[in-house]
Coordinates of C-alpha atoms in Angstrom, one line a residue:
Chain A
M1 CA 0.0 -0.1 -0.1
L2 CA 1.4 3.2 -1.0
K3 CA 2.2 5.6 2.0
P4 CA 0.3 8.7 2.5
E5 CA 3.5 10.8 2.2
E6 CA 4.0 9.0 -1.3
V7 CA 0.6 9.7 -2.1
R8 CA 1.7 13.7 -1.7
K9 CA 4.9 13.8 -3.3
V10 CA 3.6 12.1 -6.5
A11 CA 0.5 15.2 -6.2
S12 CA 3.0 18.2 -5.8
L13 CA 4.5 16.8 -9.1
A14 CA 2.1 16.8 -10.9
R15 CA 0.4 19.8 -9.2
L16 CA -2.4 18.5 -7.6
E17 CA -4.0 19.4 -4.8
L18 CA -5.3 16.6 -3.0
T19 CA -7.9 16.5 -0.3
P20 CA -7.6 13.8 2.5
D21 CA -9.9 11.7 1.4
E22 CA -8.7 12.0 -2.2
E23 CA -5.3 11.1 -0.6
G24 CA -6.8 8.4 0.7
Q25 CA -8.6 7.2 -2.8
F26 CA -5.8 7.2 -5.2
A27 CA -3.1 4.9 -2.3
T28 CA -5.2 2.3 -2.8
Q29 CA -6.2 3.2 -6.9
L30 CA -2.3 3.6 -7.2
S31 CA -1.5 0.4 -5.0
D32 CA -3.8 -1.7 -7.4
I33 CA -2.1 0.0 -9.8
L34 CA 0.8 -0.5 -9.0
T35 CA 0.2 -4.3 -8.0
Y36 CA -1.2 -5.1 -11.9
I37 CA 2.0 -3.9 -12.7
E38 CA 3.8 -6.0 -10.1
Q39 CA 2.8 -8.9 -11.8
L40 CA 5.5 -8.6 -14.9
N41 CA 8.0 -8.5 -12.3
Q42 CA 7.5 -12.4 -12.4
L43 CA 9.4 -13.3 -15.7
D44 CA 13.1 -13.1 -15.8
T45 CA 14.4 -10.3 -17.6
T46 CA 18.4 -10.9 -16.7
D47 CA 19.4 -11.3 -20.2
V48 CA 17.0 -9.2 -22.2
L49 CA 18.5 -5.7 -23.2
P50 CA 15.8 -3.0 -22.4
T51 CA 13.0 -1.7 -24.8
T52 CA 12.5 1.5 -25.3
R53 CA 10.3 1.6 -28.6
A54 CA 8.9 -0.6 -30.7
I55 CA 10.6 0.1 -33.8
D56 CA 14.0 -0.9 -34.2
G57 CA 16.0 1.9 -36.1
S58 CA 19.1 4.5 -35.2
N59 CA 20.3 7.9 -37.0
I60 CA 17.2 9.2 -38.3
T61 CA 18.2 13.5 -38.5
R62 CA 17.0 15.8 -40.7
E63 CA 19.5 18.4 -42.4
D64 CA 19.1 21.9 -40.6
H65 CA 17.1 23.6 -43.2
L66 CA 14.4 26.2 -42.1
T67 CA 10.6 24.9 -42.2
P68 CA 8.7 27.6 -40.6
Y69 CA 5.0 27.0 -39.7
A70 CA 2.4 28.4 -41.6
N71 CA 0.2 29.9 -39.2
P72 CA 2.0 30.5 -35.4
R73 CA -1.3 32.9 -34.8
L74 CA -3.4 29.5 -35.1
I75 CA -1.1 28.1 -32.2
L76 CA -1.8 31.5 -29.9
Q77 CA -5.0 31.3 -30.4
G78 CA -5.9 27.6 -30.0
A79 CA -4.5 28.6 -25.8
P80 CA -7.2 29.0 -23.2
E81 CA -6.1 32.1 -23.0
P82 CA -4.0 34.1 -24.9
E83 CA -3.1 37.6 -24.6
G84 CA -2.2 39.7 -27.6
E85 CA 1.4 37.8 -29.1
F86 CA 1.7 35.9 -25.5
F87 CA 0.3 32.5 -23.8
R88 CA -1.1 34.2 -20.4
V89 CA -0.9 31.2 -17.7
P90 CA -1.0 31.2 -13.7
K91 CA 2.0 32.4 -12.4
I92 CA 3.5 29.7 -10.4
G93 CA 4.1 30.1 -6.7
G94 CA 7.1 31.2 -5.0
E95 CA 8.2 33.3 -7.6
Chain B
M1 CA 53.4 33.9 29.8
N2 CA 51.5 31.3 27.2
I3 CA 48.6 32.8 25.4
A4 CA 46.8 30.1 22.8
T5 CA 45.6 31.7 20.9
P6 CA 42.6 30.3 18.8
T7 CA 43.2 29.0 15.3
K8 CA 41.4 30.4 12.7
I9 CA 40.6 27.4 10.9
Q10 CA 40.9 27.2 7.6
Y11 CA 37.8 26.7 4.6
E12 CA 37.8 25.8 1.1
A13 CA 34.8 26.2 -1.5
I14 CA 34.2 22.7 -3.8
I15 CA 32.9 24.3 -7.2
G16 CA 31.5 22.7 -10.3
L17 CA 30.0 24.8 -13.3
E18 CA 27.2 23.4 -15.4
T19 CA 26.6 26.1 -18.4
H20 CA 24.1 25.7 -20.8
C21 CA 25.6 27.4 -24.4
Q22 CA 23.0 27.7 -27.4
L23 CA 24.3 25.9 -30.8
S24 CA 24.2 28.2 -34.0
T25 CA 22.1 26.5 -36.2
H26 CA 19.6 27.9 -38.1
T27 CA 16.7 25.5 -37.1
K28 CA 15.7 23.9 -33.4
I29 CA 17.1 21.2 -32.6
F30 CA 14.0 19.2 -33.6
C31 CA 11.8 21.0 -35.7
G32 CA 12.1 23.4 -38.8
C33 CA 11.7 26.9 -37.2
S34 CA 13.8 29.3 -36.9
T35 CA 16.7 30.0 -33.9
A36 CA 16.9 34.0 -34.4
F37 CA 16.9 35.8 -31.8
G38 CA 14.9 39.3 -30.9
T39 CA 11.8 38.2 -33.5
P40 CA 8.6 39.4 -32.3
P41 CA 7.3 36.6 -29.8
N42 CA 5.4 33.3 -30.4
T43 CA 6.4 33.8 -34.3
N44 CA 8.7 30.6 -34.2
I45 CA 6.9 28.5 -32.6
C46 CA 5.7 24.8 -34.5
P47 CA 3.0 22.3 -33.2
V48 CA 6.1 19.9 -33.0
C49 CA 8.3 22.8 -30.5
M50 CA 4.7 23.2 -28.7
G51 CA 4.0 19.7 -27.9
M52 CA 0.6 19.0 -30.1
P53 CA -0.5 15.6 -29.8
G54 CA 0.5 13.0 -32.4
V55 CA 3.7 15.3 -33.8
L56 CA 6.9 13.7 -34.3
P57 CA 10.3 15.4 -33.3
V58 CA 13.8 14.7 -35.7
L59 CA 16.9 15.9 -35.0
N60 CA 18.5 18.2 -36.2
Q61 CA 21.8 16.8 -37.9
T62 CA 24.2 19.9 -37.4
V63 CA 23.2 19.9 -33.3
L64 CA 25.1 16.4 -33.3
E65 CA 27.8 17.1 -35.3
Y66 CA 28.4 20.6 -33.0
A67 CA 27.8 18.4 -30.1
V68 CA 30.3 16.3 -30.3
K69 CA 33.0 18.4 -32.1
A70 CA 32.7 20.0 -28.6
G71 CA 32.8 16.9 -26.7
L72 CA 35.8 16.1 -28.8
A73 CA 37.0 19.4 -28.4
L74 CA 36.5 19.5 -24.6
N75 CA 39.0 15.9 -24.7
C76 CA 35.7 14.0 -23.8
H77 CA 34.8 10.3 -24.4
I78 CA 32.4 10.1 -27.0
S79 CA 29.8 7.8 -27.0
L80 CA 29.0 6.0 -30.0
F81 CA 25.3 5.1 -28.1
S82 CA 23.4 7.3 -27.0
K83 CA 19.7 8.7 -26.8
F84 CA 16.9 11.4 -25.8
D85 CA 14.9 11.0 -22.1
R86 CA 12.5 12.8 -21.4
K87 CA 13.1 15.5 -17.6
Q88 CA 9.2 15.7 -16.5
Y89 CA 8.7 19.2 -14.9
F90 CA 6.1 21.5 -14.7
Y91 CA 6.6 25.0 -15.5
P92 CA 4.9 26.9 -17.9
D93 CA 8.1 27.7 -19.9
L94 CA 8.2 24.4 -21.2
P95 CA 4.7 23.6 -23.1
K96 CA 5.4 19.9 -23.6
N97 CA 5.6 19.8 -19.3
Y98 CA 8.8 17.8 -20.5
Q99 CA 12.4 18.3 -21.7
I100 CA 14.1 16.8 -23.8
S101 CA 17.7 15.8 -22.7
Q102 CA 19.7 13.4 -22.1
Y103 CA 19.9 11.3 -18.8
D104 CA 22.2 8.5 -18.6
L105 CA 23.8 8.0 -22.2
P106 CA 25.1 11.6 -23.0
I107 CA 26.7 12.3 -26.2
A108 CA 30.3 13.1 -24.3
E109 CA 31.7 11.7 -21.3
N110 CA 35.6 12.2 -18.9
G111 CA 36.8 15.1 -21.0
W112 CA 38.5 17.7 -19.1
L113 CA 39.4 21.9 -20.4
E114 CA 42.9 23.8 -19.5
I115 CA 43.1 26.9 -18.0
E116 CA 45.6 29.3 -17.7
L117 CA 45.4 31.7 -13.9
V118 CA 47.5 34.5 -14.0
D119 CA 48.6 36.7 -11.1
E120 CA 46.9 39.9 -10.6
S121 CA 50.0 42.2 -12.8
G122 CA 49.3 39.2 -15.5
L123 CA 52.2 37.1 -15.0
N124 CA 53.6 33.9 -13.6
P125 CA 51.1 31.9 -15.4
V126 CA 50.1 28.3 -14.3
Q127 CA 47.9 25.9 -16.2
K128 CA 44.9 23.6 -13.7
R129 CA 43.0 21.1 -15.8
V130 CA 39.2 21.2 -15.1
G131 CA 37.5 17.6 -15.5
I132 CA 34.2 17.6 -17.5
T133 CA 32.5 15.3 -16.4
R134 CA 29.8 15.3 -18.9
L135 CA 28.6 16.9 -22.4
H136 CA 24.9 16.3 -23.4
M137 CA 22.1 17.4 -26.2
E138 CA 18.9 19.3 -24.5
E139 CA 16.3 21.5 -25.8
D140 CA 16.5 24.5 -24.6
A141 CA 12.4 26.6 -22.5
G142 CA 10.6 29.6 -23.6
K143 CA 10.8 32.6 -22.0
L144 CA 8.8 34.5 -19.6
V145 CA 8.5 37.6 -20.2
H146 CA 6.7 39.5 -18.0
A147 CA 4.6 39.1 -14.5
G148 CA 1.6 41.2 -13.6
S149 CA -1.3 40.8 -11.7
D150 CA -5.0 41.1 -12.4
R151 CA -6.1 42.8 -10.1
L152 CA -9.7 42.2 -10.3
A153 CA -10.0 38.7 -9.8
G154 CA -6.9 39.2 -6.9
S155 CA -4.7 36.6 -9.7
S156 CA -1.7 36.5 -10.5
Y157 CA -0.2 36.1 -14.0
S158 CA 2.9 35.5 -16.2
L159 CA 3.5 35.5 -20.3
V160 CA 4.6 33.1 -22.4
D161 CA 7.0 33.8 -25.4
Y162 CA 8.0 30.3 -26.8
N163 CA 10.5 31.3 -29.6
R164 CA 13.3 29.8 -27.5
T165 CA 11.7 26.4 -26.9
G166 CA 13.8 24.3 -28.7
V167 CA 16.5 26.3 -29.5
P168 CA 19.1 23.5 -29.9
L169 CA 21.7 23.6 -25.8
I170 CA 24.6 21.4 -25.0
E171 CA 25.2 21.2 -21.5
I172 CA 28.6 20.9 -20.3
V173 CA 28.7 19.5 -16.6
S174 CA 32.3 20.5 -14.4
E175 CA 33.7 18.0 -12.2
P176 CA 34.2 19.9 -8.6
D177 CA 37.5 21.3 -9.8
I178 CA 36.7 24.9 -9.2
R179 CA 38.1 26.1 -6.0
S180 CA 37.7 30.3 -6.7
G181 CA 35.8 32.5 -8.4
K182 CA 38.5 33.4 -10.4
E183 CA 39.1 30.2 -11.6
A184 CA 35.3 30.0 -12.3
A185 CA 35.0 33.0 -14.6
E186 CA 38.4 31.8 -16.2
Y187 CA 37.4 27.8 -17.1
A188 CA 34.0 29.8 -17.8
Q189 CA 35.8 32.5 -20.4
E190 CA 38.4 29.4 -21.8
L191 CA 34.7 27.6 -22.8
Q192 CA 33.8 30.6 -24.4
R193 CA 36.9 30.9 -26.2
I194 CA 36.6 27.1 -27.2
I195 CA 32.9 27.7 -28.9
R196 CA 33.8 30.1 -30.5
Y197 CA 36.7 28.8 -31.7
L198 CA 34.8 25.7 -32.8
G199 CA 32.3 27.9 -34.9
V200 CA 29.3 26.0 -33.0
G201 CA 27.8 29.3 -31.3
D202 CA 28.1 32.6 -30.7
G203 CA 28.8 32.4 -26.6
N204 CA 26.9 36.0 -26.3
M205 CA 26.3 36.0 -22.1
Q206 CA 24.1 39.2 -22.5
E207 CA 21.7 37.2 -24.8
G208 CA 21.9 34.0 -23.2
S209 CA 23.8 31.3 -25.8
L210 CA 26.2 30.6 -22.4
R211 CA 24.4 30.5 -19.2
C212 CA 26.4 29.6 -16.4
D213 CA 25.2 27.7 -13.2
V214 CA 27.1 27.3 -10.2
N215 CA 27.3 24.8 -7.8
I216 CA 29.3 25.4 -4.7
S217 CA 29.5 23.9 -0.7
V218 CA 32.8 25.2 1.1
R219 CA 34.2 22.7 3.6
P220 CA 37.5 23.0 7.0
I221 CA 40.3 22.1 5.0
G222 CA 41.1 18.6 5.7
Q223 CA 37.6 17.5 6.1
Q224 CA 36.6 14.8 3.9
K225 CA 33.2 15.0 3.9
F226 CA 31.8 17.8 1.8
G227 CA 29.3 20.8 2.8
T228 CA 26.1 21.3 1.5
K229 CA 25.7 22.2 -1.5
V230 CA 24.0 25.2 -2.6
E231 CA 23.2 26.6 -6.3
I232 CA 23.8 29.7 -7.9
K233 CA 22.3 31.2 -10.9
N234 CA 21.7 34.2 -12.7
M235 CA 25.2 35.7 -13.8
N236 CA 25.7 36.8 -17.0
S237 CA 29.2 38.3 -17.2
F238 CA 32.0 36.4 -16.5
S239 CA 32.6 38.6 -13.7
A240 CA 29.8 37.9 -12.0
I241 CA 30.2 34.9 -11.4
Q242 CA 33.4 35.3 -9.5
R243 CA 31.8 38.0 -7.5
A244 CA 29.2 35.3 -6.6
I245 CA 31.6 33.1 -5.8
D246 CA 33.8 35.0 -3.7
Y247 CA 30.2 36.6 -1.7
E248 CA 28.7 32.8 -1.6
I249 CA 32.3 31.4 -0.2
E250 CA 32.2 33.7 3.0
R251 CA 28.4 33.6 3.3
Q252 CA 28.7 30.1 3.4
I253 CA 31.4 30.5 6.1
Q254 CA 30.1 33.0 7.6
S255 CA 26.9 30.5 8.2
I256 CA 29.2 27.6 10.0
E257 CA 31.2 30.1 11.8
T258 CA 27.9 31.4 13.6
N259 CA 26.4 27.6 13.5
I260 CA 23.5 28.7 10.6
P261 CA 23.2 25.3 8.8
V262 CA 23.7 26.3 5.2
I263 CA 20.9 24.9 3.5
Q264 CA 20.6 23.6 0.5
E265 CA 18.7 25.4 -2.3
T266 CA 18.8 27.7 -5.5
R267 CA 20.2 30.9 -5.1
L268 CA 20.2 33.9 -7.5
W269 CA 22.8 36.5 -7.8
D270 CA 21.4 40.3 -7.7
E271 CA 23.5 42.2 -9.6
S272 CA 22.6 45.7 -8.2
N273 CA 22.9 44.6 -4.3
Q274 CA 25.5 42.0 -5.4
C275 CA 24.9 39.2 -2.9
T276 CA 23.0 35.8 -3.4
M277 CA 19.5 36.1 -2.5
S278 CA 17.3 32.3 -2.0
M279 CA 15.2 31.6 -4.5
R280 CA 13.6 28.0 -3.8
R281 CA 14.7 24.6 -2.3
K282 CA 16.2 22.4 -5.0
E283 CA 14.5 19.2 -5.9
G284 CA 15.9 15.7 -5.8
S285 CA 17.4 14.4 -9.3
S286 CA 14.5 11.5 -9.1
D287 CA 11.9 14.0 -8.9
Y288 CA 12.0 14.7 -12.7
R289 CA 11.6 10.8 -13.3
Y290 CA 13.8 10.6 -16.8
F291 CA 12.4 7.5 -19.0
P292 CA 13.6 7.4 -22.6
E293 CA 12.2 9.1 -25.5
P294 CA 10.4 6.6 -27.0
D295 CA 9.8 9.7 -30.2
L296 CA 13.7 9.7 -31.3
T297 CA 15.6 6.9 -32.5
P298 CA 19.1 6.2 -30.8
I299 CA 22.0 8.0 -31.4
E300 CA 25.4 5.5 -33.0
L301 CA 28.1 7.4 -34.0
S302 CA 31.0 5.1 -36.4
S303 CA 34.5 5.6 -35.6
G304 CA 34.9 7.0 -38.9
Q305 CA 32.2 9.8 -38.8
L306 CA 34.5 10.4 -35.5
K307 CA 37.4 11.2 -36.9
N308 CA 36.1 13.2 -39.7
W309 CA 34.6 15.4 -37.3
Q310 CA 37.9 15.1 -35.4
G311 CA 39.6 16.7 -38.4
D312 CA 37.6 19.5 -39.0
L313 CA 39.0 21.1 -35.4
P314 CA 41.0 24.0 -35.6
E315 CA 43.7 24.4 -33.4
L316 CA 42.4 25.5 -29.8
P317 CA 43.1 28.4 -27.6
A318 CA 45.2 26.7 -25.1
Q319 CA 47.5 25.0 -28.5
K320 CA 47.5 28.4 -28.9
R321 CA 48.7 29.9 -26.5
H322 CA 51.2 27.0 -25.5
R323 CA 52.8 27.5 -29.6
Y324 CA 53.2 31.3 -29.3
V325 CA 55.2 31.0 -26.0
S326 CA 57.1 27.8 -27.2
S327 CA 58.0 28.0 -30.7
F328 CA 57.6 31.8 -30.9
G329 CA 59.1 32.5 -27.8
L330 CA 56.0 35.0 -26.7
S331 CA 55.2 35.9 -23.3
A332 CA 52.2 33.9 -21.5
Y333 CA 50.5 37.3 -21.6
D334 CA 51.3 38.3 -25.4
A335 CA 49.9 34.4 -26.0
R336 CA 46.6 35.4 -23.9
V337 CA 45.7 38.2 -25.3
L338 CA 46.7 37.2 -29.2
T339 CA 44.8 34.2 -29.0
E340 CA 41.8 35.7 -27.6
D341 CA 39.9 35.0 -30.5
R342 CA 40.2 32.9 -33.3
P343 CA 40.3 35.8 -36.8
M344 CA 43.6 37.9 -34.5
A345 CA 45.2 34.9 -34.2
E346 CA 44.8 33.6 -37.7
Y347 CA 45.7 37.4 -38.2
F348 CA 48.7 36.7 -36.1
E349 CA 49.9 33.8 -37.9
S350 CA 50.3 34.8 -40.9
V351 CA 51.8 37.9 -40.0
I352 CA 54.3 35.4 -38.9
A353 CA 53.9 33.0 -42.3
A354 CA 54.9 36.1 -44.3
G355 CA 58.0 36.4 -42.5
A356 CA 57.8 38.4 -39.8
N357 CA 59.4 38.1 -36.8
P358 CA 56.8 37.1 -33.9
K359 CA 57.2 39.2 -30.8
Q360 CA 57.3 42.1 -33.6
S361 CA 54.7 41.6 -35.3
A362 CA 52.5 40.7 -31.6
N363 CA 54.3 44.1 -30.3
W364 CA 52.5 45.8 -33.7
I365 CA 48.7 43.9 -33.4
M366 CA 48.7 44.2 -29.5
G367 CA 49.2 48.0 -29.5
D368 CA 48.4 50.7 -33.0
I369 CA 46.3 47.8 -34.9
T370 CA 44.2 47.3 -31.9
A371 CA 44.0 50.3 -30.8
H372 CA 42.7 51.0 -34.7
L373 CA 40.3 48.7 -33.9
K374 CA 39.1 49.9 -31.2
T375 CA 38.4 53.1 -31.5
T376 CA 36.6 52.4 -35.0
K377 CA 34.7 49.9 -33.3
Q378 CA 35.9 47.3 -36.8
S379 CA 36.9 43.7 -36.4
I380 CA 40.5 42.6 -37.5
S381 CA 38.9 40.4 -39.8
Q382 CA 38.0 44.4 -41.9
L383 CA 41.0 45.8 -41.4
S384 CA 42.5 46.6 -44.7
I385 CA 46.3 46.3 -43.9
N386 CA 46.2 42.8 -44.9
P387 CA 49.2 40.2 -43.6
S388 CA 51.6 41.2 -45.4
D389 CA 51.4 44.3 -45.5
L390 CA 51.9 44.7 -42.0
A391 CA 54.8 42.0 -42.9
E392 CA 56.4 43.8 -45.0
L393 CA 56.6 47.2 -42.5
I394 CA 58.5 45.1 -39.8
H395 CA 61.0 44.2 -42.7
L396 CA 61.3 47.4 -43.2
I397 CA 62.5 48.5 -40.2
E398 CA 64.8 45.7 -39.0
A399 CA 66.2 46.6 -42.1
N400 CA 66.6 50.2 -40.8
T401 CA 65.3 50.9 -44.2
I402 CA 62.8 53.3 -42.7
S403 CA 63.3 53.8 -38.6
S404 CA 60.1 52.9 -36.3
K405 CA 59.2 56.2 -35.9
I406 CA 58.1 56.2 -40.1
A407 CA 56.4 53.4 -39.1
K408 CA 54.4 54.8 -36.9
E409 CA 53.8 58.2 -39.2
I410 CA 52.4 55.7 -41.8
L411 CA 50.7 53.4 -40.1
P412 CA 47.3 55.8 -40.5
E413 CA 47.3 55.9 -43.9
L414 CA 48.2 51.8 -44.2
L415 CA 45.3 51.4 -41.6
V416 CA 42.4 53.6 -43.7
H417 CA 43.8 52.2 -47.3
G418 CA 46.1 48.9 -47.0
G419 CA 48.4 48.7 -49.5
S420 CA 52.3 47.9 -49.5
P421 CA 54.1 49.7 -47.1
Q422 CA 57.1 50.1 -49.6
S423 CA 55.8 52.0 -52.4
L424 CA 54.2 54.0 -49.5
I425 CA 57.4 55.6 -48.3
D426 CA 59.4 55.0 -51.8
Q427 CA 55.9 57.7 -52.9
K428 CA 56.3 60.0 -50.1
G429 CA 60.3 59.8 -50.0
L430 CA 60.3 58.2 -46.5
T431 CA 63.2 55.8 -46.7
Q432 CA 65.8 56.1 -43.9
I433 CA 68.7 58.2 -44.6
S434 CA 71.5 55.2 -43.4
D435 CA 74.2 57.4 -45.8
T436 CA 76.7 58.5 -43.6
G437 CA 78.0 61.9 -46.1
L438 CA 74.2 62.8 -46.2
L439 CA 74.2 62.5 -42.5
M440 CA 77.5 64.5 -41.8
A441 CA 76.3 67.3 -43.6
A442 CA 72.8 67.1 -41.7
I443 CA 75.2 67.2 -39.0
D444 CA 77.5 69.9 -39.9
K445 CA 74.5 72.5 -40.6
V446 CA 73.5 71.9 -37.2
L447 CA 76.2 73.0 -35.1
T448 CA 76.8 75.6 -37.7
A449 CA 73.3 76.6 -37.1
N450 CA 73.5 76.6 -32.9
P451 CA 77.4 77.8 -31.8
Q452 CA 76.3 78.6 -28.5
E453 CA 74.4 74.9 -27.7
L454 CA 77.7 73.5 -29.2
E455 CA 79.8 75.8 -26.9
Q456 CA 77.6 74.0 -23.7
Y457 CA 78.6 70.9 -24.9
R458 CA 82.1 71.4 -25.2
Q459 CA 81.8 72.7 -21.6
G460 CA 80.5 69.4 -20.6
K461 CA 76.9 70.1 -21.1
T462 CA 76.7 66.4 -22.4
K463 CA 73.0 66.2 -22.2
L464 CA 72.7 68.2 -25.1
L465 CA 73.4 65.2 -27.4
G466 CA 69.3 64.4 -27.2
F467 CA 68.9 68.2 -27.9
F468 CA 71.1 67.9 -31.7
V469 CA 70.2 64.7 -32.5
G470 CA 66.4 66.2 -32.6
Q471 CA 67.7 69.1 -34.3
V472 CA 69.2 66.7 -37.1
M473 CA 66.1 64.1 -37.5
K474 CA 64.2 68.3 -37.6
Q475 CA 66.5 68.5 -40.4
T476 CA 65.4 65.1 -42.6
G477 CA 62.5 65.2 -41.9
G478 CA 62.5 61.8 -39.7
R479 CA 64.7 60.3 -41.9
A480 CA 67.4 60.4 -40.3
D481 CA 69.1 56.7 -38.5
P482 CA 68.2 57.6 -34.9
K483 CA 71.2 55.1 -34.3
L484 CA 74.0 55.9 -36.5
T485 CA 73.1 59.7 -36.3
N486 CA 73.8 59.1 -32.7
Q487 CA 77.5 57.7 -33.1
L488 CA 78.3 59.9 -36.1
L489 CA 77.4 63.0 -33.4
M490 CA 79.2 61.4 -30.7
H491 CA 82.8 60.8 -32.8
K492 CA 82.1 64.6 -33.8
L493 CA 81.5 66.4 -30.9
T494 CA 84.0 64.3 -29.2
D495 CA 86.7 65.6 -32.0

């Protein structure tokens, strides 16, 4: 079972505010998920290299050629709070 | 009577630097957006660098080349197999909520860089090697450009410009080998020189293309255990790095001596108040929850590719400094000045290649030419007088064709218009007079014209020799060979 302080740490890294009730709820849910995944440890992977991607290959690169995006304004307009030329965001505590 | 004097505890600082250096590619590290500085906010952005769902980042091959070259120049071991990882943290300057960086398999590791330290007079150079732990590639974050507050809602907010998001960086981490602010500033400066020599970045600190974060702890000399590490940021000049570290060393010693624990935190250098200020508690590295970037393929380098890139490297500043001292007999100071930037060093070397005396060449370049470049705000590559012309000028002085005084007189014209010094002195009739007959004639004239001084000289006022030399110079329009004139005058006067 996940300890309450572990839940609080994960929540703070995710910038989530949890009530004590939610902490308990997530402790149970997260623990269930971890236990489920834990089953994978039954497999012996001693001689298996870690897989980071499903498709093999290496060195896929591109040349340093400018290909500007046609409509950067569109990205700005899609933001919750555009302000002039800028993206407006909530201020982070401690600044 | 015996008085026990309390022995003052001596401390040492353990300092390491993390330097972020922007690479001078045209486009970002994983997309084709421009990296140009100073463009209108949020114009150099696209779905890839803004982290839209379903996009695919692709590595800019020039970023790889530049990173490897920087690694080679820093004497690193280059990893033949390398990969990218996601570093997770939530901050509004990071649109994807993770930064693509390299974690456990950086492109380069275990290198070193040599710094040269001089005393206050600029003399007694001492070389010191600073270890390079690792060098890796990563993307830059955006910029919080303005923080305001919305009075109506009572909440405060920030504005973000994402143009810098995805601009390629290399992060260079040093070993904790640095012991003072001066060593740290010298290390950062040498890194800047190397980056500029390689042409992989402009190393401009004001524009943020070169940013240094400092890790620093203090411990009593002899103590094995390290003190608590503090990180300092926000220094935008080499002297600020030096002052911030010197301030922080003192602050930490004060804390230890007054039993106030040093806290592990990030502090900002406050330039206007010349002190460091607490910013935030440091998060442990495990909090970044790194994992391999699934959207990018690993990088495999062949030894042939490495050899090619190694072959592209220019001679680096430290190598040039050594060579200028050992092969050209220059002082360490001259070698440092001339190798400060690559065009200057290459100009100097071309003058030597044209056959000029190295010490004389150094004097001309560091003296009159540097002064001219400063007043005209030119760079040495814009100079009209080319290296072979300067070599010719130095030859003319050495061959006694012109005096160094005449050389200095014609230099301004050469600096502006260039051309051959020989033809200029021919044209102006400025060749030095070394003909004994001609000089004697001038001397006789001077002595006849100044009977009073001659009499005084004969009565023992031998200081007047200088007066006569000056008069001969005047008589010949500055063209008399000064050494020969001196000899002839002495001879004539003691007759």
